[in-house]
Short mmCIF file of C-alpha atoms in Angstrom, two decimals:
data_model
loop_
_atom_site.label_atom_id
_atom_site.label_comp_id
_atom_site.label_asym_id
_atom_site.label_seq_id
_atom_site.Cartn_x
_atom_site.Cartn_y
_atom_site.Cartn_z
CA MET E 1 60.46 -23.34 74.81
CA THR E 2 57.42 -23.92 72.67
CA SER E 3 56.18 -21.91 69.77
CA GLN E 4 52.51 -21.21 69.24
CA LEU E 5 51.20 -21.20 65.71
CA PRO E 6 48.74 -18.46 64.86
CA GLN E 7 45.14 -19.59 64.92
CA PRO E 8 43.10 -19.15 61.76
CA PRO E 9 40.23 -16.70 62.01
CA ILE E 10 36.91 -18.30 62.92
CA GLU E 11 34.04 -17.09 60.82
CA PRO E 12 30.41 -17.29 61.86
CA PRO E 13 28.61 -20.32 60.42
CA ARG E 14 27.08 -19.87 57.01
CA GLU E 15 23.33 -19.88 56.74
CA TRP E 16 22.08 -23.41 56.15
CA LEU E 17 19.12 -24.15 53.90
CA PHE E 18 16.94 -27.24 53.63
CA PRO E 19 17.42 -28.64 50.10
CA ALA E 20 14.87 -27.97 47.37
CA PRO E 21 13.49 -31.03 45.60
CA GLU E 22 13.12 -31.75 41.93
CA ARG E 23 9.40 -32.00 41.28
CA HIS E 24 7.83 -34.36 38.73
CA ARG E 25 4.42 -35.89 38.09
CA LEU E 26 3.78 -39.19 36.37
CA ASP E 27 1.02 -39.56 33.79
CA ASN E 28 -1.14 -41.36 36.36
CA GLY E 29 -1.03 -38.37 38.70
CA LEU E 30 1.61 -39.61 41.17
CA ALA E 31 3.68 -36.66 42.41
CA VAL E 32 7.43 -37.23 42.79
CA ALA E 33 9.91 -35.22 44.86
CA LEU E 34 13.61 -36.05 44.40
CA TYR E 35 16.36 -34.87 46.76
CA ARG E 36 19.82 -35.48 45.29
CA MET E 37 22.27 -35.89 48.18
CA PRO E 38 25.82 -36.81 47.13
CA GLY E 39 27.49 -39.25 49.51
CA GLN E 40 24.23 -40.63 50.92
CA HIS E 41 24.46 -44.20 49.63
CA VAL E 42 21.41 -45.47 51.52
CA ILE E 43 18.35 -44.24 49.66
CA SER E 44 15.35 -43.22 51.73
CA GLY E 45 11.87 -43.19 50.26
CA HIS E 46 8.47 -42.18 51.62
CA LEU E 47 5.21 -42.85 49.82
CA VAL E 48 2.90 -40.24 51.34
CA ILE E 49 -0.83 -40.98 51.16
CA ASP E 50 -3.30 -38.12 51.64
CA ALA E 51 -5.75 -40.01 53.87
CA PRO E 52 -6.58 -38.08 57.06
CA LEU E 53 -7.87 -40.30 59.84
CA ASP E 54 -11.18 -38.49 60.02
CA THR E 55 -12.00 -40.24 56.72
CA GLU E 56 -12.11 -43.56 58.57
CA PRO E 57 -15.62 -44.86 59.16
CA ARG E 58 -16.42 -44.09 62.80
CA ASP E 59 -17.27 -47.69 63.66
CA VAL E 60 -13.92 -49.07 62.40
CA GLU E 61 -11.47 -46.39 63.51
CA GLY E 62 -8.05 -48.00 63.40
CA VAL E 63 -8.63 -49.46 59.94
CA ALA E 64 -5.98 -47.12 58.50
CA THR E 65 -3.39 -48.48 60.92
CA ILE E 66 -4.30 -52.10 60.22
CA CYS E 67 -4.17 -51.36 56.48
CA ALA E 68 -0.72 -49.77 56.77
CA ARG E 69 0.69 -52.52 58.99
CA THR E 70 -0.53 -55.27 56.66
CA LEU E 71 0.96 -53.82 53.45
CA ASP E 72 4.15 -55.90 53.68
CA GLU E 73 2.44 -59.13 54.71
CA GLY E 74 2.38 -60.33 51.12
CA THR E 75 1.13 -59.18 47.72
CA HIS E 76 -0.79 -60.80 44.90
CA ARG E 77 2.55 -61.79 43.36
CA HIS E 78 4.60 -62.66 46.44
CA GLY E 79 3.41 -64.35 49.63
CA GLY E 80 4.35 -62.91 52.98
CA GLU E 81 7.47 -64.98 53.60
CA GLU E 82 8.68 -64.60 50.01
CA PHE E 83 8.13 -60.84 50.09
CA ALA E 84 10.10 -60.54 53.35
CA GLU E 85 12.91 -62.70 51.98
CA GLN E 86 13.22 -60.57 48.86
CA LEU E 87 13.42 -57.39 50.92
CA GLU E 88 16.03 -58.96 53.16
CA THR E 89 18.09 -60.11 50.17
CA LEU E 90 18.18 -56.52 48.93
CA GLY E 91 19.20 -55.21 52.35
CA ALA E 92 16.04 -53.11 52.33
CA GLY E 93 13.86 -52.01 55.22
CA PHE E 94 10.13 -51.38 55.04
CA GLY E 95 8.11 -49.41 57.57
CA VAL E 96 4.90 -47.44 57.97
CA ASP E 97 3.80 -44.32 59.82
CA VAL E 98 0.22 -43.29 60.59
CA SER E 99 -0.69 -39.79 61.74
CA LEU E 100 -3.91 -37.81 61.92
CA ALA E 101 -3.10 -36.22 58.56
CA GLY E 102 -2.36 -39.38 56.60
CA LEU E 103 -0.20 -42.45 56.04
CA GLN E 104 3.36 -43.05 54.93
CA ALA E 105 5.08 -46.20 53.71
CA VAL E 106 8.84 -45.99 54.22
CA LEU E 107 11.69 -47.65 52.31
CA ASP E 108 15.43 -47.67 53.06
CA VAL E 109 17.76 -49.48 50.66
CA PRO E 110 21.38 -49.37 49.45
CA ALA E 111 21.62 -47.20 46.34
CA SER E 112 22.95 -50.08 44.23
CA ARG E 113 19.70 -52.02 44.79
CA LEU E 114 17.23 -49.22 44.34
CA ARG E 115 15.52 -50.51 41.20
CA PRO E 116 14.36 -53.93 42.50
CA ALA E 117 13.53 -52.41 45.89
CA LEU E 118 11.31 -49.78 44.29
CA GLU E 119 9.47 -52.53 42.44
CA LEU E 120 8.77 -54.36 45.71
CA PHE E 121 7.85 -51.10 47.41
CA ALA E 122 5.32 -50.33 44.69
CA GLU E 123 3.96 -53.87 44.88
CA ALA E 124 3.28 -53.52 48.60
CA ALA E 125 1.49 -50.21 48.12
CA ILE E 126 -0.49 -51.07 45.01
CA GLU E 127 -1.41 -54.75 45.26
CA PRO E 128 -1.23 -56.00 48.87
CA ALA E 129 -2.98 -59.31 49.47
CA PHE E 130 -4.67 -58.41 52.77
CA ALA E 131 -5.21 -62.06 53.64
CA ASP E 132 -7.89 -62.57 56.29
CA SER E 133 -5.41 -64.26 58.63
CA ASP E 134 -2.93 -61.40 58.38
CA VAL E 135 -5.56 -58.76 59.09
CA GLU E 136 -6.91 -60.77 62.03
CA ARG E 137 -3.39 -61.11 63.46
CA HIS E 138 -2.75 -57.36 63.27
CA VAL E 139 -6.12 -56.63 64.86
CA THR E 140 -5.18 -58.93 67.73
CA LEU E 141 -1.79 -57.24 68.07
CA ARG E 142 -3.37 -53.79 68.11
CA LEU E 143 -5.85 -54.83 70.81
CA ALA E 144 -2.92 -56.08 72.90
CA GLU E 145 -1.17 -52.74 72.33
CA ILE E 146 -4.21 -50.88 73.64
CA ASP E 147 -4.15 -52.98 76.81
CA GLN E 148 -0.50 -51.97 77.27
CA VAL E 149 -1.37 -48.30 76.70
CA TYR E 150 -4.02 -48.39 79.43
CA ALA E 151 -1.67 -50.22 81.79
CA ASN E 152 1.12 -47.67 81.31
CA PRO E 153 0.49 -44.52 83.39
CA ALA E 154 2.42 -42.22 81.04
CA GLN E 155 0.47 -43.41 78.01
CA SER E 156 -2.90 -43.48 79.75
CA ALA E 157 -2.31 -39.89 80.89
CA SER E 158 -1.58 -38.85 77.31
CA VAL E 159 -4.75 -40.55 76.03
CA ALA E 160 -6.87 -38.88 78.71
CA PHE E 161 -5.22 -35.52 78.06
CA ARG E 162 -5.99 -35.45 74.33
CA SER E 163 -9.64 -36.28 75.02
CA GLY E 164 -9.70 -33.31 77.41
CA VAL E 165 -8.18 -30.90 74.88
CA PHE E 166 -10.02 -31.82 71.68
CA ALA E 167 -13.81 -31.97 71.41
CA GLN E 168 -15.37 -35.42 71.31
CA GLU E 169 -16.51 -35.02 67.70
CA SER E 170 -12.90 -34.36 66.59
CA ARG E 171 -10.84 -37.36 65.50
CA ALA E 172 -7.87 -35.85 67.36
CA SER E 173 -9.60 -36.61 70.67
CA ARG E 174 -9.09 -40.36 70.18
CA MET E 175 -6.07 -42.62 69.68
CA ASN E 176 -4.70 -42.57 66.13
CA SER E 177 -4.76 -46.35 65.87
CA GLY E 178 -8.27 -46.84 67.20
CA VAL E 179 -9.92 -47.92 70.44
CA PRO E 180 -10.93 -51.46 71.44
CA ASP E 181 -14.50 -51.48 70.11
CA THR E 182 -13.60 -50.01 66.72
CA VAL E 183 -10.41 -52.01 66.22
CA ALA E 184 -12.21 -55.24 67.05
CA ALA E 185 -14.68 -54.43 64.26
CA VAL E 186 -11.96 -54.13 61.57
CA THR E 187 -12.12 -56.92 58.98
CA ALA E 188 -10.15 -57.78 55.88
CA GLU E 189 -13.09 -56.46 53.84
CA SER E 190 -12.98 -53.06 55.57
CA VAL E 191 -9.19 -52.90 55.13
CA ARG E 192 -9.52 -53.62 51.40
CA ALA E 193 -12.22 -50.97 51.10
CA PHE E 194 -10.04 -48.37 52.85
CA HIS E 195 -7.11 -49.23 50.58
CA GLN E 196 -9.26 -48.98 47.47
CA ASP E 197 -10.62 -45.58 48.49
CA HIS E 198 -7.36 -43.94 49.57
CA PHE E 199 -4.35 -45.60 47.95
CA ARG E 200 -4.59 -43.78 44.63
CA PRO E 201 -1.76 -42.25 42.57
CA ASP E 202 -3.46 -38.85 42.31
CA ARG E 203 -3.49 -38.62 46.13
CA ALA E 204 0.06 -39.82 46.70
CA THR E 205 3.55 -38.37 46.61
CA LEU E 206 6.74 -40.40 46.37
CA VAL E 207 9.69 -38.72 48.10
CA LEU E 208 13.16 -40.11 47.41
CA ALA E 209 16.47 -38.83 48.79
CA GLY E 210 20.04 -40.03 48.42
CA ASP E 211 22.94 -40.43 46.01
CA PHE E 212 21.18 -42.04 43.07
CA PRO E 213 23.33 -44.37 40.93
CA GLU E 214 21.37 -43.29 37.85
CA ASP E 215 18.40 -41.14 36.97
CA PRO E 216 15.70 -42.45 39.34
CA LEU E 217 12.73 -41.17 37.35
CA PRO E 218 12.68 -44.07 34.85
CA MET E 219 12.91 -46.50 37.79
CA ILE E 220 9.96 -44.77 39.45
CA THR E 221 7.96 -44.82 36.25
CA GLY E 222 8.70 -48.50 35.77
CA ALA E 223 7.60 -49.35 39.32
CA PHE E 224 4.65 -46.99 39.79
CA GLY E 225 3.63 -45.92 36.28
CA ALA E 226 0.94 -48.61 35.85
CA TRP E 227 -0.76 -47.68 39.13
CA THR E 228 -4.26 -46.48 38.30
CA GLY E 229 -6.28 -47.08 41.44
CA THR E 230 -9.45 -49.14 41.45
CA GLY E 231 -12.66 -47.49 40.31
CA PRO E 232 -13.48 -43.78 40.44
CA GLY E 233 -13.02 -43.46 44.21
CA PRO E 234 -14.48 -40.81 46.52
CA SER E 235 -13.69 -37.12 46.22
CA ALA E 236 -10.44 -35.75 47.63
CA PRO E 237 -10.48 -35.85 51.44
CA GLU E 238 -11.16 -32.76 53.48
CA HIS E 239 -8.74 -31.99 56.31
CA ARG E 240 -11.08 -30.78 59.03
CA ALA E 241 -9.66 -28.70 61.85
CA PRO E 242 -10.21 -30.16 65.34
CA GLN E 243 -12.32 -28.26 67.82
CA ALA E 244 -11.39 -27.41 71.39
CA ALA E 245 -13.04 -29.17 74.31
CA ALA E 246 -14.09 -27.50 77.51
CA PRO E 247 -11.17 -27.67 79.98
CA ARG E 248 -11.36 -30.49 82.51
CA ALA E 249 -9.27 -32.16 85.22
CA VAL E 250 -9.16 -35.95 85.53
CA ILE E 251 -7.12 -38.56 87.31
CA ILE E 252 -6.83 -42.08 85.93
CA ASP E 253 -6.61 -44.32 88.95
CA HIS E 254 -3.59 -46.63 89.06
CA PRO E 255 -3.84 -47.94 92.63
CA GLY E 256 -0.51 -48.24 94.39
CA ALA E 257 1.47 -46.31 91.77
CA VAL E 258 4.54 -44.70 93.34
CA GLN E 259 4.65 -41.85 90.85
CA ALA E 260 2.15 -39.64 89.09
CA ASP E 261 2.32 -38.96 85.35
CA LEU E 262 1.00 -35.49 84.73
CA ARG E 263 -0.15 -33.54 81.66
CA LEU E 264 -1.19 -29.89 81.99
CA GLY E 265 -1.94 -27.90 78.85
CA GLY E 266 -4.50 -26.96 76.28
CA PHE E 267 -5.58 -26.30 72.70
CA GLY E 268 -2.80 -24.90 70.56
CA ILE E 269 -1.75 -23.68 67.13
CA ASP E 270 -0.18 -25.17 64.01
CA ARG E 271 2.91 -24.24 62.00
CA THR E 272 1.01 -21.90 59.66
CA ASP E 273 0.13 -19.58 62.54
CA PRO E 274 2.21 -16.35 62.47
CA ARG E 275 2.98 -16.86 66.17
CA TRP E 276 4.65 -20.24 65.62
CA ALA E 277 8.24 -18.92 65.70
CA ASP E 278 7.56 -16.92 68.86
CA VAL E 279 5.92 -19.89 70.58
CA THR E 280 8.78 -22.17 69.52
CA VAL E 281 11.36 -19.90 71.13
CA ALA E 282 9.34 -19.29 74.29
CA GLY E 283 8.50 -22.98 74.62
CA TYR E 284 12.18 -23.88 74.44
CA ALA E 285 12.96 -21.41 77.22
CA VAL E 286 10.10 -22.49 79.49
CA GLY E 287 10.33 -26.24 79.03
CA GLY E 288 12.13 -27.36 75.89
CA ALA E 289 15.76 -27.45 77.02
CA PHE E 290 17.47 -29.43 79.76
CA LEU E 291 18.08 -26.25 81.73
CA SER E 292 14.71 -24.72 80.86
CA ARG E 293 12.77 -23.00 83.59
CA LEU E 294 10.64 -26.06 84.37
CA ASN E 295 13.52 -28.53 84.51
CA ALA E 296 15.84 -26.16 86.36
CA VAL E 297 13.36 -25.79 89.20
CA LEU E 298 11.39 -29.04 89.38
CA ARG E 299 14.31 -31.37 88.66
CA GLU E 300 17.52 -29.57 89.61
CA GLU E 301 16.32 -27.50 92.58
CA ARG E 302 13.44 -29.53 93.97
CA GLY E 303 14.37 -33.06 92.96
CA TYR E 304 10.72 -33.86 92.20
CA THR E 305 11.36 -35.64 88.90
CA TYR E 306 13.94 -37.05 86.51
CA GLY E 307 12.69 -34.64 83.88
CA VAL E 308 9.80 -32.38 82.96
CA HIS E 309 9.23 -30.52 79.73
CA LEU E 310 6.79 -28.35 77.82
CA SER E 311 5.99 -29.44 74.27
CA PHE E 312 3.91 -27.89 71.51
CA GLY E 313 2.35 -30.47 69.18
CA PRO E 314 1.13 -28.96 65.90
CA LEU E 315 -1.42 -30.77 63.76
CA ARG E 316 -2.23 -29.87 60.17
CA ARG E 317 -4.66 -27.37 61.66
CA ALA E 318 -4.50 -26.31 65.31
CA GLY E 319 -2.64 -28.44 67.86
CA SER E 320 -2.01 -28.81 71.57
CA TYR E 321 0.61 -28.03 74.20
CA ALA E 322 1.40 -29.68 77.50
CA MET E 323 3.70 -29.58 80.47
CA GLN E 324 4.43 -33.24 81.12
CA GLY E 325 6.49 -35.30 83.48
CA ALA E 326 6.47 -38.06 86.07
CA PHE E 327 6.70 -37.04 89.73
CA ARG E 328 6.94 -38.91 93.01
CA THR E 329 3.43 -39.35 94.35
CA GLU E 330 4.08 -37.49 97.60
CA VAL E 331 5.29 -34.34 95.78
CA ALA E 332 3.05 -34.46 92.70
CA ALA E 333 0.61 -31.80 93.94
CA ALA E 334 3.47 -29.45 94.90
CA ALA E 335 5.08 -30.02 91.50
CA LEU E 336 1.78 -29.28 89.76
CA ALA E 337 1.34 -26.04 91.69
CA GLU E 338 4.88 -24.81 91.04
CA GLY E 339 4.82 -25.98 87.42
CA ARG E 340 1.63 -23.98 86.85
CA GLU E 341 3.37 -20.89 88.24
CA LEU E 342 6.38 -21.44 85.98
CA LEU E 343 4.10 -21.50 82.93
CA ASP E 344 3.03 -17.94 83.76
CA LEU E 345 5.21 -15.32 82.05
CA ALA E 346 3.31 -12.28 83.34
CA GLU E 347 6.00 -11.39 85.89
CA LYS E 348 8.94 -13.18 84.26
CA PRO E 349 8.97 -12.53 80.51
CA ILE E 350 11.32 -14.29 78.11
CA THR E 351 14.82 -12.79 78.20
CA ALA E 352 17.19 -11.86 75.41
CA GLU E 353 19.59 -14.60 76.52
CA GLU E 354 16.82 -17.21 76.33
CA VAL E 355 15.96 -16.07 72.82
CA ARG E 356 19.61 -16.33 71.74
CA ASP E 357 19.92 -19.82 73.21
CA ALA E 358 16.73 -21.06 71.54
CA VAL E 359 17.56 -19.62 68.13
CA ALA E 360 21.12 -20.96 68.32
CA TYR E 361 19.79 -24.42 69.17
CA TYR E 362 17.22 -24.67 66.38
CA THR E 363 19.42 -23.12 63.70
CA GLY E 364 22.44 -25.13 64.86
CA VAL E 365 20.75 -28.53 65.08
CA SER E 366 19.05 -28.35 61.68
CA PRO E 367 22.17 -29.07 59.56
CA LEU E 368 22.78 -32.17 61.70
CA ARG E 369 19.17 -33.33 61.81
CA TYR E 370 18.83 -33.17 58.02
CA ALA E 371 22.29 -34.34 57.02
CA THR E 372 21.05 -37.82 56.09
CA ALA E 373 18.62 -39.00 53.43
CA ASP E 374 16.15 -40.34 55.97
CA GLY E 375 16.21 -37.04 57.87
CA VAL E 376 15.30 -35.18 54.68
CA THR E 377 12.51 -37.57 53.67
CA ASP E 378 11.09 -37.56 57.22
CA GLN E 379 10.83 -33.77 57.10
CA ALA E 380 9.55 -33.69 53.52
CA GLY E 381 6.86 -36.26 54.31
CA SER E 382 5.78 -34.38 57.43
CA GLN E 383 5.54 -31.14 55.45
CA LEU E 384 3.39 -32.79 52.79
CA LEU E 385 0.94 -34.17 55.33
CA ALA E 386 0.79 -30.80 57.07
CA GLY E 387 0.02 -29.02 53.79
CA LEU E 388 3.26 -27.02 53.95
CA ASP E 389 5.43 -25.80 51.07
CA ASP E 390 8.85 -27.22 50.21
CA ASP E 391 10.56 -24.14 51.65
CA HIS E 392 8.64 -24.20 54.93
CA LEU E 393 11.66 -25.09 57.06
CA ASN E 394 13.81 -22.34 55.56
CA ARG E 395 11.10 -19.76 56.17
CA SER E 396 10.64 -21.06 59.71
CA LEU E 397 14.35 -20.71 60.49
CA ALA E 398 14.32 -17.19 59.06
CA ALA E 399 11.30 -16.35 61.23
CA LEU E 400 13.11 -17.69 64.32
CA ARG E 401 15.94 -15.23 63.73
CA GLN E 402 13.44 -12.37 63.87
CA VAL E 403 12.02 -13.32 67.27
CA THR E 404 12.52 -10.81 70.09
CA PRO E 405 11.99 -11.27 73.83
CA GLU E 406 8.86 -9.15 73.54
CA SER E 407 7.36 -11.09 70.61
CA ALA E 408 8.20 -14.46 72.20
CA THR E 409 6.52 -13.48 75.45
CA ALA E 410 3.45 -12.03 73.72
CA GLY E 411 3.07 -14.99 71.35
CA TYR E 412 3.38 -17.51 74.16
CA ARG E 413 0.91 -15.71 76.43
CA SER E 414 -1.67 -15.47 73.63
CA VAL E 415 -1.54 -19.26 73.10
CA VAL E 416 -1.00 -20.57 76.64
CA GLU E 417 -4.26 -19.53 78.28
CA LEU E 418 -3.68 -20.25 81.93
CA ASP E 419 -7.36 -20.06 82.77
CA ARG E 420 -8.22 -22.73 80.18
CA LEU E 421 -5.80 -25.52 81.04
CA SER E 422 -6.80 -29.17 81.06
CA LEU E 423 -5.20 -31.57 83.51
CA ALA E 424 -4.73 -35.33 83.22
CA VAL E 425 -2.94 -37.29 85.93
CA ALA E 426 -2.32 -41.03 86.03
CA GLY E 427 -1.51 -42.35 89.48
CA ASP E 428 -2.85 -43.46 92.84
CA ALA E 429 -6.13 -41.54 93.15
CA GLU E 430 -6.53 -42.29 96.85
CA THR E 431 -3.30 -40.42 97.60
CA LEU E 432 -3.42 -37.75 94.90
CA ALA E 433 -7.02 -36.63 94.57
CA GLU E 434 -7.43 -34.46 97.68
CA PRO E 435 -4.09 -32.58 97.42
CA ILE E 436 -4.88 -31.76 93.78
CA ARG E 437 -8.43 -30.68 94.62
CA ALA E 438 -6.94 -28.43 97.31
CA LEU E 439 -5.17 -26.54 94.49
CA GLY E 440 -8.55 -25.59 93.03
CA TYR E 441 -8.99 -28.32 90.43
CA ASP E 442 -12.46 -29.84 90.07
CA LEU E 443 -10.94 -33.28 89.73
CA VAL E 444 -12.85 -36.26 88.37
CA VAL E 445 -11.54 -39.76 89.12
CA LEU E 446 -11.65 -42.21 86.21
CA GLU E 447 -11.33 -45.90 86.78
CA HIS E 448 -8.48 -47.69 85.07
CA PRO E 449 -9.87 -49.18 81.79
#
């Protein structure tokens, strides 16, 4: 005979909040945001540079990426190999991220070695050498990357899609890291000029998170306090909103491809839009979860694909959305037709159960996603570049809890304009073009670059 102990009562989870930073500003204008996270013994740091890509000269687009990637190739005090060896000795990692809104240099280091790592981090940001040979090497690498992008159907579809959603005059219509002609024109001189114009303490924020062994502010002041920039520099950059392009349908011809990579979507909204919470919930239900409407039908029922999803990509201003997936060539047109129907909520609005599932997912995953120092700095850096407040995530989660089936459906339908969708397909045009045209698309065939 066994006895059963009484189970303790299970309480609903407490409301989780994204941590608030300590805010400081050095005498030179550098903003500092500190997140104290006990138990996180690997410190994560992001140096966020307010340098939107539409500030790049048009003829050398990609210079921001080459500048960022060359930061750790040596400084005026330490050559490339010596700089790398010093980072390695400290157990530190250095990385960069380039988005339409700006640049980030990223540092990860054990807490016990924060001080010397910060000094190297500052050195890379403030006084990189930008040797001609290093810049030339990264230009060559970027050109090889572009060749790989064009050769990869999924990536070539994404490139074609963004140029069909954003107007040609908008920087968002082109690859973040530049196109062949502009990248090939990047020189060490243009990289140095970009760095001089944009890497300035009054346009930068240092975000640090972790369990600091001592007060980090004196360390930061010691590493970054002498940073003054070079010369007066141009005025603060303007973050221009992208403009929408006229909808179009294109196929990038990959002769003999056995599958078609498809993007169907349009011009969207950003996270400051009051409909963002509604669209987030509806998007999760339609195509954001494994058992979303799109995946449940096109993958589970039809077997057309290994996976299809609907994503909303916010920029600092405006954004885009797309249904995307890879489908067997012989069923791609059928998948496109049925996927288009599944995007339409007129007859099948979002349900209360779908709202509950979406809200439970986003509110439940947040404590896990931001439990580490690098998770916090990733989010904090993204918020800075998007022009969002420190409490943006908390307000967003609160807004999610207020979403109703009616508001989710209405918000989604006001953003997803089914009569203004752009289509980009990468695949075998000889097989795909006529079945897609038969669906009513005025399809233009583009040759593989």
